[in-house]
Amino acid sequence: MLQALLKNKLKDSYIDPTFKPSEDSLTSSVLGLLQFLPDGEFWNLLRKSCGRNSILTQDIGKIEKFLFWAQLDAEGTSNSLYVEPDVLIVSNKYAVIIEAKKTDEWGQHEDQWENQIRSVLNTYPESNRKIMLIALGGNDSMKDRVCTVNKKKINVYTASWFNLLNAIIDAREKILSSYGENDDLSKLRILTSAIDAMAKHNYLKLRWLASLNVVDIDIESKKVFKDGFEFDNTPLMNKLFPSIKEINKYNFDAIWMLRK
């Protein structure tokens, strides 16, 4: 499904094939892929999405269930039929609720957290598992919170989609930096697909110009620029070489390759 989405191959599956990103498509595309990583590596990425200063536990034990939009008992909540957390991760030590929002800017609500926590308590009434909630995206600050439900204090950890993207990219680059010819590349495929899925939902890795290395304009560089422009442009560029032309999509790649 994800590959068909990324390559715009869903036109035969829907009347309107236009893709409109949503929190559900983002959640299923990204977390739906990351769930196939080893438990510890998946959890490490999720921990990093909560920021460097988060006190989120480093280990939740063995993951037993990874549930998307499970319909849980709504007794004692403001919902009439059921409560549907975006993701519920059940390990031998914890029940982790993930409430995801489409953007990092706004959307999380404490009453929704309380409903979801209560529904998990209804579902696992006699369990020794600790309950926590991760609010992924939609936070007006990255300050962790506490919800009190049934006289129990439940930690709510705030997380960011951009933090998660950076954690995925760092993990991918670490694999590439130590890549050997006979290495298993299954993790690399998962991480790369997750990055592609986030890009489809408008979450992109940005690099500031100040972080790029300075490139000296030598004779060969001048030739690439000169061949890559279409007509005389600015006096500034005329100082580099006589004939200035405009960049177009056909020669942009050649010019871009000058960065190193």
CSV table of N, CA and C in Angstrom, one decimal, residues 10-117:
chain,number,residue,atom,x,y,z
A,10,LEU,N,-2.5,4.6,-7.0
A,10,LEU,CA,-3.8,4.3,-6.4
A,10,LEU,C,-5.0,4.7,-7.2
A,11,LYS,N,-4.8,5.2,-8.4
A,11,LYS,CA,-5.9,5.8,-9.2
A,11,LYS,C,-6.9,4.8,-9.5
A,12,ASP,N,-6.6,3.5,-9.6
A,12,ASP,CA,-7.6,2.5,-9.9
A,12,ASP,C,-8.3,2.0,-8.7
A,13,SER,N,-7.9,2.4,-7.5
A,13,SER,CA,-8.5,2.0,-6.3
A,13,SER,C,-9.5,2.9,-5.7
A,14,TYR,N,-9.5,4.2,-6.2
A,14,TYR,CA,-10.4,5.2,-5.7
A,14,TYR,C,-11.0,6.0,-6.8
A,15,ILE,N,-12.2,6.5,-6.6
A,15,ILE,CA,-12.8,7.4,-7.6
A,15,ILE,C,-11.9,8.7,-7.8
A,16,ASP,N,-11.5,9.2,-6.6
A,16,ASP,CA,-10.6,10.4,-6.7
A,16,ASP,C,-9.3,10.0,-6.1
A,17,PRO,N,-8.2,9.8,-7.0
A,17,PRO,CA,-6.9,9.3,-6.5
A,17,PRO,C,-6.1,10.4,-5.8
A,18,THR,N,-6.6,11.6,-5.7
A,18,THR,CA,-5.8,12.7,-5.1
A,18,THR,C,-5.5,12.3,-3.6
A,19,PHE,N,-4.3,12.3,-3.2
A,19,PHE,CA,-3.9,12.0,-1.8
A,19,PHE,C,-3.9,13.2,-1.0
A,20,LYS,N,-4.7,13.1,0.1
A,20,LYS,CA,-4.8,14.2,1.1
A,20,LYS,C,-4.2,13.7,2.4
A,21,PRO,N,-3.0,14.1,2.8
A,21,PRO,CA,-2.4,13.6,4.0
A,21,PRO,C,-3.2,13.8,5.2
A,22,SER,N,-3.3,12.9,6.1
A,22,SER,CA,-4.0,13.0,7.3
A,22,SER,C,-3.2,12.4,8.5
A,23,GLU,N,-3.7,12.6,9.7
A,23,GLU,CA,-3.0,12.0,10.8
A,23,GLU,C,-3.0,10.5,10.8
A,24,ASP,N,-4.1,9.9,10.3
A,24,ASP,CA,-4.2,8.4,10.2
A,24,ASP,C,-3.3,7.9,9.1
A,25,SER,N,-3.2,8.5,8.0
A,25,SER,CA,-2.3,8.0,7.0
A,25,SER,C,-0.8,8.2,7.4
A,26,LEU,N,-0.5,9.3,8.1
A,26,LEU,CA,0.8,9.5,8.6
A,26,LEU,C,1.2,8.4,9.7
A,27,THR,N,0.3,8.2,10.6
A,27,THR,CA,0.5,7.2,11.7
A,27,THR,C,0.7,5.8,11.1
A,28,SER,N,-0.2,5.4,10.2
A,28,SER,CA,-0.1,4.1,9.7
A,28,SER,C,1.1,3.9,8.8
A,29,SER,N,1.5,4.9,8.0
A,29,SER,CA,2.6,4.8,7.1
A,29,SER,C,4.0,4.7,7.9
A,30,VAL,N,4.1,5.6,8.9
A,30,VAL,CA,5.4,5.7,9.6
A,30,VAL,C,5.5,4.6,10.7
A,31,LEU,N,4.6,4.7,11.7
A,31,LEU,CA,4.7,3.7,12.8
A,31,LEU,C,4.4,2.3,12.3
A,32,GLY,N,3.5,2.2,11.2
A,32,GLY,CA,3.3,0.9,10.7
A,32,GLY,C,4.5,0.2,10.1
A,33,LEU,N,5.4,1.0,9.7
A,33,LEU,CA,6.7,0.5,9.2
A,33,LEU,C,7.7,0.2,10.3
A,34,LEU,N,7.8,1.2,11.3
A,34,LEU,CA,8.8,1.1,12.3
A,34,LEU,C,8.5,-0.1,13.3
A,35,GLN,N,7.2,-0.5,13.3
A,35,GLN,CA,6.9,-1.6,14.2
A,35,GLN,C,7.7,-2.9,13.9
A,36,PHE,N,8.2,-3.0,12.6
A,36,PHE,CA,8.9,-4.2,12.2
A,36,PHE,C,10.4,-4.2,12.6
A,37,LEU,N,10.9,-3.1,13.2
A,37,LEU,CA,12.2,-3.1,13.7
A,37,LEU,C,12.3,-3.9,15.0
A,38,PRO,N,13.5,-4.3,15.4
A,38,PRO,CA,13.6,-4.9,16.7
A,38,PRO,C,13.0,-4.0,17.8
A,39,ASP,N,12.5,-4.6,18.9
A,39,ASP,CA,11.8,-3.8,19.9
A,39,ASP,C,12.6,-2.7,20.5
A,40,GLY,N,13.8,-3.0,20.8
A,40,GLY,CA,14.7,-1.9,21.4
A,40,GLY,C,15.0,-0.8,20.5
A,41,GLU,N,15.2,-1.1,19.2
A,41,GLU,CA,15.5,-0.1,18.2
A,41,GLU,C,14.3,0.8,17.9
A,42,PHE,N,13.1,0.1,17.8
A,42,PHE,CA,11.9,0.9,17.6
A,42,PHE,C,11.7,1.9,18.8
A,43,TRP,N,11.8,1.3,20.0
A,43,TRP,CA,11.6,2.2,21.2
A,43,TRP,C,12.6,3.3,21.3
A,44,ASN,N,13.8,3.1,20.9
A,44,ASN,CA,14.8,4.1,20.9
A,44,ASN,C,14.5,5.3,20.0
A,45,LEU,N,13.9,5.0,18.8
A,45,LEU,CA,13.5,6.0,17.9
A,45,LEU,C,12.3,6.8,18.6
A,46,LEU,N,11.4,6.1,19.2
A,46,LEU,CA,10.3,6.8,19.8
A,46,LEU,C,10.7,7.6,21.0
A,47,ARG,N,11.7,7.2,21.8
A,47,ARG,CA,12.2,7.9,22.9
A,47,ARG,C,12.9,9.2,22.3
A,48,LYS,N,13.6,9.1,21.2
A,48,LYS,CA,14.2,10.3,20.7
A,48,LYS,C,13.2,11.3,20.1
A,49,SER,N,12.0,10.8,19.7
A,49,SER,CA,11.0,11.8,19.3
A,49,SER,C,10.5,12.7,20.4
A,50,CYS,N,10.7,12.2,21.6
A,50,CYS,CA,10.3,13.0,22.8
A,50,CYS,C,11.4,14.1,23.2
A,51,GLY,N,12.5,14.1,22.5
A,51,GLY,CA,13.5,15.1,22.8
A,51,GLY,C,14.6,14.7,23.7
A,52,ARG,N,15.7,15.4,23.7
A,52,ARG,CA,16.9,15.0,24.4
A,52,ARG,C,16.7,15.0,25.9
A,53,ASN,N,15.8,15.8,26.4
A,53,ASN,CA,15.6,16.0,27.9
A,53,ASN,C,14.5,15.1,28.4
A,54,SER,N,13.9,14.3,27.6
A,54,SER,CA,12.8,13.5,28.1
A,54,SER,C,13.2,12.4,29.1
A,55,ILE,N,12.4,12.1,30.1
A,55,ILE,CA,12.7,11.1,31.1
A,55,ILE,C,11.9,9.8,30.8
A,56,LEU,N,11.5,9.7,29.5
A,56,LEU,CA,10.8,8.4,29.1
A,56,LEU,C,11.7,7.2,29.4
A,57,THR,N,11.1,6.2,29.9
A,57,THR,CA,11.9,5.0,30.2
A,57,THR,C,12.7,4.4,29.0
A,58,GLN,N,13.8,3.9,29.3
A,58,GLN,CA,14.7,3.4,28.2
A,58,GLN,C,14.3,2.0,27.7
A,59,ASP,N,13.5,1.3,28.5
A,59,ASP,CA,13.1,-0.1,28.1
A,59,ASP,C,11.7,-0.4,28.5
A,60,ILE,N,10.9,-0.8,27.6
A,60,ILE,CA,9.5,-1.2,27.9
A,60,ILE,C,9.3,-2.7,27.9
A,61,GLY,N,10.4,-3.5,27.7
A,61,GLY,CA,10.3,-4.9,27.7
A,61,GLY,C,10.0,-5.5,26.4
A,62,LYS,N,9.5,-6.7,26.3
A,62,LYS,CA,9.1,-7.3,25.1
A,62,LYS,C,7.8,-6.9,24.6
A,63,ILE,N,7.7,-6.4,23.4
A,63,ILE,CA,6.4,-6.0,22.8
A,63,ILE,C,5.6,-7.2,22.4
A,64,GLU,N,4.4,-7.3,22.9
A,64,GLU,CA,3.5,-8.4,22.6
A,64,GLU,C,2.5,-8.1,21.6
A,65,LYS,N,2.0,-6.8,21.6
A,65,LYS,CA,0.9,-6.4,20.6
A,65,LYS,C,1.2,-5.0,20.2
A,66,PHE,N,0.9,-4.7,18.9
A,66,PHE,CA,1.0,-3.4,18.3
A,66,PHE,C,-0.3,-3.2,17.6
A,67,LEU,N,-1.2,-2.4,18.2
A,67,LEU,CA,-2.6,-2.3,17.8
A,67,LEU,C,-2.8,-0.9,17.2
A,68,PHE,N,-3.4,-0.9,16.0
A,68,PHE,CA,-3.8,0.4,15.4
A,68,PHE,C,-5.3,0.6,15.6
A,69,TRP,N,-5.8,1.7,16.1
A,69,TRP,CA,-7.2,2.0,16.3
A,69,TRP,C,-8.0,0.9,16.9
A,70,ALA,N,-7.5,0.3,17.9
A,70,ALA,CA,-8.3,-0.7,18.6
A,70,ALA,C,-9.5,0.0,19.3
A,71,GLN,N,-10.6,-0.7,19.3
A,71,GLN,CA,-11.9,-0.1,19.9
A,71,GLN,C,-12.0,-0.7,21.3
A,72,LEU,N,-11.7,0.2,22.2
A,72,LEU,CA,-11.6,-0.2,23.7
A,72,LEU,C,-12.9,0.2,24.4
A,73,ASP,N,-13.1,-0.4,25.6
A,73,ASP,CA,-14.2,-0.2,26.4
A,73,ASP,C,-14.3,1.3,26.8
A,74,ALA,N,-15.5,1.9,26.6
A,74,ALA,CA,-15.7,3.3,26.8
A,74,ALA,C,-16.3,3.6,28.2
A,75,GLU,N,-16.5,2.6,29.0
A,75,GLU,CA,-17.1,2.9,30.3
A,75,GLU,C,-16.4,4.0,31.1
A,76,GLY,N,-17.1,4.9,31.6
A,76,GLY,CA,-16.5,6.0,32.4
A,76,GLY,C,-15.9,7.1,31.6
A,77,THR,N,-16.0,7.0,30.3
A,77,THR,CA,-15.5,8.1,29.4
A,77,THR,C,-16.6,8.9,28.9
A,78,SER,N,-16.2,10.0,28.1
A,78,SER,CA,-17.2,10.8,27.5
A,78,SER,C,-17.7,10.2,26.1
A,79,ASN,N,-17.1,9.1,25.7
A,79,ASN,CA,-17.5,8.4,24.5
A,79,ASN,C,-18.7,7.5,24.8
A,80,SER,N,-19.6,7.3,23.8
A,80,SER,CA,-20.8,6.5,24.0
A,80,SER,C,-20.5,5.0,23.7
A,81,LEU,N,-19.8,4.7,22.7
A,81,LEU,CA,-19.6,3.4,22.2
A,81,LEU,C,-18.3,2.8,22.5
A,82,TYR,N,-17.2,3.4,22.1
A,82,TYR,CA,-15.8,2.9,22.4
A,82,TYR,C,-14.9,4.1,22.3
A,83,VAL,N,-13.6,3.8,22.7
A,83,VAL,CA,-12.5,4.7,22.6
A,83,VAL,C,-11.5,4.1,21.7
A,84,GLU,N,-10.9,4.9,20.8
A,84,GLU,CA,-10.1,4.4,19.8
A,84,GLU,C,-8.7,5.1,19.8
A,85,PRO,N,-7.8,4.6,20.6
A,85,PRO,CA,-6.4,5.2,20.5
A,85,PRO,C,-5.8,5.0,19.1
A,86,ASP,N,-5.0,5.9,18.7
A,86,ASP,CA,-4.3,5.7,17.4
A,86,ASP,C,-3.5,4.5,17.4
A,87,VAL,N,-2.7,4.3,18.4
A,87,VAL,CA,-1.8,3.1,18.5
A,87,VAL,C,-1.8,2.7,20.0
A,88,LEU,N,-1.8,1.4,20.2
A,88,LEU,CA,-1.7,0.9,21.6
A,88,LEU,C,-0.6,-0.2,21.5
A,89,ILE,N,0.5,0.0,22.2
A,89,ILE,CA,1.6,-0.9,22.3
A,89,ILE,C,1.6,-1.6,23.6
A,90,VAL,N,1.4,-2.9,23.6
A,90,VAL,CA,1.3,-3.7,24.8
A,90,VAL,C,2.6,-4.6,24.9
A,91,SER,N,3.3,-4.3,26.0
A,91,SER,CA,4.5,-5.1,26.3
A,91,SER,C,4.3,-5.9,27.6
A,92,ASN,N,5.3,-6.7,28.0
A,92,ASN,CA,5.1,-7.4,29.2
A,92,ASN,C,5.2,-6.5,30.4
A,93,LYS,N,5.6,-5.2,30.2
A,93,LYS,CA,5.8,-4.3,31.3
A,93,LYS,C,4.9,-3.1,31.3
A,94,TYR,N,4.5,-2.7,30.0
A,94,TYR,CA,3.8,-1.4,29.8
A,94,TYR,C,2.7,-1.6,28.9
A,95,ALA,N,1.7,-0.6,29.0
A,95,ALA,CA,0.7,-0.4,27.9
A,95,ALA,C,1.0,1.1,27.5
A,96,VAL,N,1.4,1.2,26.3
A,96,VAL,CA,1.8,2.6,25.8
A,96,VAL,C,0.8,3.0,24.8
A,97,ILE,N,0.1,4.1,25.1
A,97,ILE,CA,-0.9,4.8,24.2
A,97,ILE,C,-0.1,5.8,23.4
A,98,ILE,N,-0.3,5.8,22.1
A,98,ILE,CA,0.2,6.9,21.2
A,98,ILE,C,-1.0,7.7,20.6
A,99,GLU,N,-1.1,8.9,21.0
A,99,GLU,CA,-2.1,9.8,20.4
A,99,GLU,C,-1.4,10.7,19.4
A,100,ALA,N,-1.7,10.5,18.1
A,100,ALA,CA,-0.9,11.2,17.0
A,100,ALA,C,-1.8,12.3,16.4
A,101,LYS,N,-1.1,13.4,16.1
A,101,LYS,CA,-1.8,14.5,15.4
A,101,LYS,C,-1.0,14.8,14.1
A,102,LYS,N,-1.7,15.4,13.2
A,102,LYS,CA,-1.1,15.5,11.8
A,102,LYS,C,0.1,16.5,11.8
A,103,THR,N,0.0,17.5,12.6
A,103,THR,CA,1.1,18.5,12.6
A,103,THR,C,1.7,18.6,14.0
A,104,ASP,N,2.9,19.2,14.1
A,104,ASP,CA,3.5,19.4,15.3
A,104,ASP,C,3.0,20.6,16.1
A,105,GLU,N,2.2,21.4,15.5
A,105,GLU,CA,1.9,22.7,16.1
A,105,GLU,C,0.7,22.7,17.1
A,106,TRP,N,-0.4,21.9,16.8
A,106,TRP,CA,-1.5,22.0,17.7
A,106,TRP,C,-2.4,20.7,17.5
A,107,GLY,N,-3.4,20.5,18.4
A,107,GLY,CA,-4.3,19.4,18.2
A,107,GLY,C,-4.5,18.5,19.4
A,108,GLN,N,-3.5,18.4,20.3
A,108,GLN,CA,-3.7,17.6,21.5
A,108,GLN,C,-4.6,18.2,22.5
A,109,HIS,N,-5.4,17.3,23.2
A,109,HIS,CA,-6.4,17.7,24.2
A,109,HIS,C,-6.3,16.8,25.4
A,110,GLU,N,-6.3,17.3,26.6
A,110,GLU,CA,-6.2,16.5,27.8
A,110,GLU,C,-7.4,15.6,28.0
A,111,ASP,N,-8.6,16.1,27.6
A,111,ASP,CA,-9.8,15.2,27.8
A,111,ASP,C,-9.7,14.0,27.0
A,112,GLN,N,-9.1,14.1,25.8
A,112,GLN,CA,-8.9,12.9,24.9
A,112,GLN,C,-7.9,11.9,25.6
A,113,TRP,N,-6.8,12.5,26.2
A,113,TRP,CA,-5.8,11.6,26.8
A,113,TRP,C,-6.5,10.8,28.0
A,114,GLU,N,-7.3,11.5,28.8
A,114,GLU,CA,-8.0,10.9,29.9
A,114,GLU,C,-8.9,9.8,29.4
A,115,ASN,N,-9.7,10.0,28.3
A,115,ASN,CA,-10.6,9.0,27.8
A,115,ASN,C,-9.8,7.7,27.4
A,116,GLN,N,-8.6,8.0,26.8
A,116,GLN,CA,-7.9,6.8,26.3
A,116,GLN,C,-7.2,6.1,27.4
A,117,ILE,N,-6.7,6.8,28.4
A,117,ILE,CA,-6.1,6.1,29.6
A,117,ILE,C,-7.2,5.3,30.3
